[in-house]
Amino acid sequence: MENIAGKKPALTWAVHLSVGLLVLLWVIPTIGLLVSSFRSGDQIVSSGWWNALFTQEQQLSPIRVEGAEVPRDGMFVIEGRLFGDGGTTVSAWGTSSREPAAFAPGAVAELDDGQTVAVQADGSYVLTSPVSTEGTRLPRIFTTAATPPEFSLNNYNTVLFSPMAGQSIFQAFMNTATVAIPATIIPILIAAFAAYALAWMDFPGRALLIATIVGLLVVPLQLALIPLLQIHNAVGIGKGYLGIWLAHTGFGLPLAIYLLRNYMAGLPRDIIENARVDGATDFQIFVKIILPLSFPALASFAIFQFLWTWNDLLVALVFLGTGNDEQVLTGNIVNLMGSRGGDWEILSASAFVSIAVPLVVFFAMQKYLVRGLLAGSVK
Amino acid sequence: MEQAILALLTIMIGVGGCVGYFWLSNIVLDKVIFPASGPMAGRNITRANAVRPWLFLLPAVLALGLYLAYPVFATFWLSLNRNEAGDLVFVGLDNYRQMLGEDKFWESLRNNMVWLIVVPAMSTAFGLLAAQLTDRIRWGNIAKSMIFMPMAISFVGASVIWKLIYDTREAGQTQIGILNAIWLQFEGGAGSVLILRVLPVLILLAFAAAVAFVIWGQVKAMSEGGLVARGLRAVGVVIGLWLVYLGVTGSVGAATAQLPYGEPQFWLQIPFWNNIFLMAVLIWLQTGFAMVILSAALRGVPEDTIEAAIIDGANPFQIFFQIKVPQIMGTIVVVWTTITITVLKVFDIVRAMTGGQQETQVLANYMYDKLFVAVDWGVGSASAMVILLLVTPILIWNVYSARKEMR
C-alpha cells in the first residue's frame, strides 16, 4: 500500500529524480571542500573545483626560462621543460602578456637581440642567443595548456606537520581529543546512576526532579558562561582542561539523564523485581542488569556528547585558554578564516581534518545515533 | 603527549572516582549508618532505602545545580549590576535600558526573528519532503545517510564549506565559488526569466496560498474550543495574514527586481540577503535531523487509515497532506521546537562567516561580543536573559507535556 505511487511509472521517476536532486544538493557542498583540499593553491584559484575532475585547457601563469646555457654552433643554448611529467599539453604559447597565445607548439619566436625561443607541445623549450645570457633577465613563456586532473596530499602534509605560523592542526587535533574524550565518558556514568534512580526508585520529589531536568534541557548554555568562569576562577581552576571537562559534563547531563531514564523506564519490570526478590541490592541490580541492558541508550548518548564536544566552539572559547597547547580545532579554523581567509588550500585541508573524526563516528554508529534521536525527541 | 597522559589520567580518575563513590557510599550506608542487623534491622533497611536514591542522584544534582540552575540566577543578578573595576555595582534595570537603546541589539533581535521563522520552517519542510520521498525507493537508505551526514559536521566546518560556495572573485577572474559560477550563467535571457523570476514568484505565491489555506481552516474552527484556544487561533491567524502579506509582496518584488546579471556578487555583503545565505548553512545542517525523526513518524502512521483513503479514491498528494501529515502533527511540532532552540543558540556560523558584520548580527553573537570583546558583563548578561526569555515558552511546553506523559 505504501507504494501506491510506484504503480505509476511517471510518478516513480519523479520521485527518483527529486531524491537524486536533493541528495546532490546536500552532498555537493562537502564534496567541493573535499576536492579542493587535494588541490594546490594555484589550482584552486585558477579554476573551480568542479573542473578539477576533468582535463582542462586554460592559460597558465607565466614561467621564466631558466637553466644552464650550453655553447653550441656559436650560439648559446638553454634547453628545459616547462612542466614536470604530469601530461600537460601546450596548445598555444607566447612570450609577452599582451599576446600570450601568439604561437602554436613547435613554432619559433624571434625575440629582441637575435634570441629565439621554441616551445614544443609537451612543454620542452629551446632558447638560443647569439651572446651569453648570463646576468640578463631571461624571457617569460606564457602558455595555454591542457592539464589533466592532479591531486596530492601536500595540503594535509602542510597543515598537519609543518605549520607556517603558530600551531599545527595536528596539535589542535590532539587538544580537541583531549577535550572530547573525557567529556564524553564522565557524564555517562553520573547520568546512568541518576537515571536509574529516577526510573526505578521511589522517593518523594521524583516527578519534580524529572520536570526540572526536562526544563534544563533547553536552558541556553550562554547563560552559564560568566557565572561559571567566576566560580572556576574563585576555586582556582581558571581556564584549562579541568574546567572545560566539568563544563561539558554539566551541560551534557540533562540530555544524558533524560535519554537514559526514558530507556531504563522501558526495561521489563519483571527482571528487576525478580532480582529484588532474590535479594540483589539496588547497586547490584544497576551494575549487573541495568547497565548491560542499557547499552544502546548509552551508545546513543555517547555519540551525541562526542559529536557535540568535538564540534563545539563556544565552550572552548570561554573555558580554555588560547595557547598552543589548549586551542581546539574549531577555534583554530575560525582564526584561520580570519587571518588566511583566502588560502583555501590551508583552510580546506584543516577543515577536513576536523570533520574527519565526526564523520567516521557518524557512519560507523549511525544506527545508535538515529535511535538516540528518536528516543530524545519523539517521546 | 603530556596532554594525552593527562586526559587518560582524568578518564581514570573520573571513572574510578564515580564508581568508587557509588560503591563506597552504598557500603557505608548499608553497613555503617543503617546496618541491616541488630535490634532495628527492619527500620534500618527502610531508612537506607529512603536515602539511597539521593546517593545515586547526588553527583548529577550537584553538577546540574552548579552548572545550569545556579548560572540562571547568577546571570540574572549580573544583568542588574555593572562591573566596575572588578566590583559589582547594583544599577537596577540600567543595563536593559542601555541594551534597548542600541541599534545592534534591535538588529540582532530582528535577524533572530527571521532566523526563527525561516530555519525551522525550511528544515522541517525539506525534512518532511526527504522523509516521504526516500521511504518509497530502494536506495532510500543511502539517500537518507547522505542528507543526514551534515549532522556530524561542526558549525565551524560547515561555515568553511559554505564560505567556499559563496566565494567571490573580481569580475573577469575565474570564479571558484559555485554560487557565483552559476549566477554568471544567467544573462537575462528566457532561461533567466524562467528560473529567477517565474520560479520564485510561483514558490512565494504557493507559500502564500498554503498559509491562506491554513488560516481558512482556523477561521472555520474559530467557534470551537475554549477561550484560550480561540485566543491562540486568533494570534495564529494574525501571524498567518502577515506571512501571506509577505509572500504576496515578495512575489511582486521578485517579479520586478532589477537583477545585476553578469556581475559576480559578494553574497555575504548584500544587506538582508546575507542573513538568508547564513541561514542556508543551518538549514543544510538541520534537515537531516528533521528527516530522520519525521521518517520514523511517517512509518508509524497506521496502514488502515491509508488503505481507507485509497479505497475512497484519494490521490498520493491527498493521502500525504490530509491523512499522513495530520497524524504526525505532534512530531512536526517537536521537530520544529527542537530546531527553534538550536536557532536561538546559533553562534558559530555567524561568528565564523561574517562576525556579525554587515547587518548579520544575532543575539547569541551579540551576547558574546558584549561579554568577551567589550567586556560589558551587565549588558551581556541582559542579552543572555533575552535569549532565556525567548526559550521560556518552549521550556514550559516541554515540562507540561513531559508531565502529562508520565501520568
JSON list of N, CA, C and O in Angstrom, two decimals, chain A residues 226, chain B residues 82-85 367-380:
[
{"chain": "A", "resi": 226, "resn": "ILE", "atom": "N", "xyz": [29.53, 33.34, 32.13]},
{"chain": "A", "resi": 226, "resn": "ILE", "atom": "CA", "xyz": [30.22, 34.22, 33.08]},
{"chain": "A", "resi": 226, "resn": "ILE", "atom": "C", "xyz": [30.17, 33.68, 34.51]},
{"chain": "A", "resi": 226, "resn": "ILE", "atom": "O", "xyz": [31.21, 33.61, 35.18]},
{"chain": "B", "resi": 82, "resn": "ARG", "atom": "N", "xyz": [26.50, 46.45, 37.38]},
{"chain": "B", "resi": 82, "resn": "ARG", "atom": "CA", "xyz": [27.54, 46.85, 36.44]},
{"chain": "B", "resi": 82, "resn": "ARG", "atom": "C", "xyz": [28.88, 46.47, 37.05]},
{"chain": "B", "resi": 82, "resn": "ARG", "atom": "O", "xyz": [29.09, 46.57, 38.25]},
{"chain": "B", "resi": 83, "resn": "ASN", "atom": "N", "xyz": [29.76, 45.99, 36.21]},
{"chain": "B", "resi": 83, "resn": "ASN", "atom": "CA", "xyz": [31.08, 45.55, 36.67]},
{"chain": "B", "resi": 83, "resn": "ASN", "atom": "C", "xyz": [32.05, 46.71, 36.59]},
{"chain": "B", "resi": 83, "resn": "ASN", "atom": "O", "xyz": [32.49, 47.08, 35.50]},
{"chain": "B", "resi": 84, "resn": "GLU", "atom": "N", "xyz": [32.34, 47.30, 37.74]},
{"chain": "B", "resi": 84, "resn": "GLU", "atom": "CA", "xyz": [33.26, 48.44, 37.72]},
{"chain": "B", "resi": 84, "resn": "GLU", "atom": "C", "xyz": [34.55, 48.07, 38.40]},
{"chain": "B", "resi": 84, "resn": "GLU", "atom": "O", "xyz": [34.60, 47.94, 39.61]},
{"chain": "B", "resi": 85, "resn": "ALA", "atom": "N", "xyz": [35.57, 47.87, 37.63]},
{"chain": "B", "resi": 85, "resn": "ALA", "atom": "CA", "xyz": [36.89, 47.52, 38.14]},
{"chain": "B", "resi": 85, "resn": "ALA", "atom": "C", "xyz": [36.82, 46.32, 39.08]},
{"chain": "B", "resi": 85, "resn": "ALA", "atom": "O", "xyz": [37.38, 46.32, 40.15]},
{"chain": "B", "resi": 367, "resn": "MET", "atom": "N", "xyz": [25.66, 38.73, 22.31]},
{"chain": "B", "resi": 367, "resn": "MET", "atom": "CA", "xyz": [25.99, 38.48, 23.71]},
{"chain": "B", "resi": 367, "resn": "MET", "atom": "C", "xyz": [27.47, 38.19, 23.87]},
{"chain": "B", "resi": 367, "resn": "MET", "atom": "O", "xyz": [28.13, 38.73, 24.75]},
{"chain": "B", "resi": 368, "resn": "TYR", "atom": "N", "xyz": [28.01, 37.34, 22.96]},
{"chain": "B", "resi": 368, "resn": "TYR", "atom": "CA", "xyz": [29.43, 37.00, 23.06]},
{"chain": "B", "resi": 368, "resn": "TYR", "atom": "C", "xyz": [30.29, 38.26, 22.90]},
{"chain": "B", "resi": 368, "resn": "TYR", "atom": "O", "xyz": [31.24, 38.47, 23.65]},
{"chain": "B", "resi": 369, "resn": "ASP", "atom": "N", "xyz": [29.92, 39.09, 21.93]},
{"chain": "B", "resi": 369, "resn": "ASP", "atom": "CA", "xyz": [30.67, 40.34, 21.73]},
{"chain": "B", "resi": 369, "resn": "ASP", "atom": "C", "xyz": [30.66, 41.19, 22.99]},
{"chain": "B", "resi": 369, "resn": "ASP", "atom": "O", "xyz": [31.68, 41.74, 23.40]},
{"chain": "B", "resi": 370, "resn": "LYS", "atom": "N", "xyz": [29.47, 41.30, 23.60]},
{"chain": "B", "resi": 370, "resn": "LYS", "atom": "CA", "xyz": [29.35, 42.13, 24.80]},
{"chain": "B", "resi": 370, "resn": "LYS", "atom": "C", "xyz": [30.18, 41.54, 25.94]},
{"chain": "B", "resi": 370, "resn": "LYS", "atom": "O", "xyz": [30.90, 42.25, 26.63]},
{"chain": "B", "resi": 371, "resn": "LEU", "atom": "N", "xyz": [30.07, 40.22, 26.14]},
{"chain": "B", "resi": 371, "resn": "LEU", "atom": "CA", "xyz": [30.72, 39.59, 27.29]},
{"chain": "B", "resi": 371, "resn": "LEU", "atom": "C", "xyz": [32.22, 39.56, 27.16]},
{"chain": "B", "resi": 371, "resn": "LEU", "atom": "O", "xyz": [32.94, 39.88, 28.09]},
{"chain": "B", "resi": 372, "resn": "PHE", "atom": "N", "xyz": [32.71, 39.16, 25.98]},
{"chain": "B", "resi": 372, "resn": "PHE", "atom": "CA", "xyz": [34.14, 38.85, 25.89]},
{"chain": "B", "resi": 372, "resn": "PHE", "atom": "C", "xyz": [34.93, 39.79, 25.00]},
{"chain": "B", "resi": 372, "resn": "PHE", "atom": "O", "xyz": [36.14, 39.76, 25.03]},
{"chain": "B", "resi": 373, "resn": "VAL", "atom": "N", "xyz": [34.27, 40.60, 24.19]},
{"chain": "B", "resi": 373, "resn": "VAL", "atom": "CA", "xyz": [35.01, 41.57, 23.40]},
{"chain": "B", "resi": 373, "resn": "VAL", "atom": "C", "xyz": [34.94, 42.95, 24.06]},
{"chain": "B", "resi": 373, "resn": "VAL", "atom": "O", "xyz": [35.95, 43.58, 24.33]},
{"chain": "B", "resi": 374, "resn": "ALA", "atom": "N", "xyz": [33.70, 43.39, 24.36]},
{"chain": "B", "resi": 374, "resn": "ALA", "atom": "CA", "xyz": [33.54, 44.68, 25.03]},
{"chain": "B", "resi": 374, "resn": "ALA", "atom": "C", "xyz": [33.69, 44.55, 26.54]},
{"chain": "B", "resi": 374, "resn": "ALA", "atom": "O", "xyz": [33.78, 45.55, 27.25]},
{"chain": "B", "resi": 375, "resn": "VAL", "atom": "N", "xyz": [33.74, 43.28, 27.05]},
{"chain": "B", "resi": 375, "resn": "VAL", "atom": "CA", "xyz": [33.80, 43.00, 28.48]},
{"chain": "B", "resi": 375, "resn": "VAL", "atom": "C", "xyz": [32.78, 43.82, 29.27]},
{"chain": "B", "resi": 375, "resn": "VAL", "atom": "O", "xyz": [33.10, 44.45, 30.26]},
{"chain": "B", "resi": 376, "resn": "ASP", "atom": "N", "xyz": [31.55, 43.81, 28.77]},
{"chain": "B", "resi": 376, "resn": "ASP", "atom": "CA", "xyz": [30.47, 44.50, 29.47]},
{"chain": "B", "resi": 376, "resn": "ASP", "atom": "C", "xyz": [29.52, 43.43, 29.99]},
{"chain": "B", "resi": 376, "resn": "ASP", "atom": "O", "xyz": [28.58, 43.00, 29.32]},
{"chain": "B", "resi": 377, "resn": "TRP", "atom": "N", "xyz": [29.79, 42.95, 31.22]},
{"chain": "B", "resi": 377, "resn": "TRP", "atom": "CA", "xyz": [29.04, 41.82, 31.75]},
{"chain": "B", "resi": 377, "resn": "TRP", "atom": "C", "xyz": [27.57, 42.16, 31.93]},
{"chain": "B", "resi": 377, "resn": "TRP", "atom": "O", "xyz": [26.70, 41.31, 31.73]},
{"chain": "B", "resi": 378, "resn": "GLY", "atom": "N", "xyz": [27.29, 43.39, 32.29]},
{"chain": "B", "resi": 378, "resn": "GLY", "atom": "CA", "xyz": [25.90, 43.78, 32.57]},
{"chain": "B", "resi": 378, "resn": "GLY", "atom": "C", "xyz": [25.04, 43.60, 31.34]},
{"chain": "B", "resi": 378, "resn": "GLY", "atom": "O", "xyz": [24.06, 42.85, 31.34]},
{"chain": "B", "resi": 379, "resn": "VAL", "atom": "N", "xyz": [25.40, 44.28, 30.24]},
{"chain": "B", "resi": 379, "resn": "VAL", "atom": "CA", "xyz": [24.59, 44.21, 29.03]},
{"chain": "B", "resi": 379, "resn": "VAL", "atom": "C", "xyz": [24.65, 42.81, 28.43]},
{"chain": "B", "resi": 379, "resn": "VAL", "atom": "O", "xyz": [23.64, 42.29, 27.95]},
{"chain": "B", "resi": 380, "resn": "GLY", "atom": "N", "xyz": [25.82, 42.16, 28.51]},
{"chain": "B", "resi": 380, "resn": "GLY", "atom": "CA", "xyz": [25.94, 40.80, 28.00]},
{"chain": "B", "resi": 380, "resn": "GLY", "atom": "C", "xyz": [24.97, 39.86, 28.70]},
{"chain": "B", "resi": 380, "resn": "GLY", "atom": "O", "xyz": [24.25, 39.09, 28.07]}
]
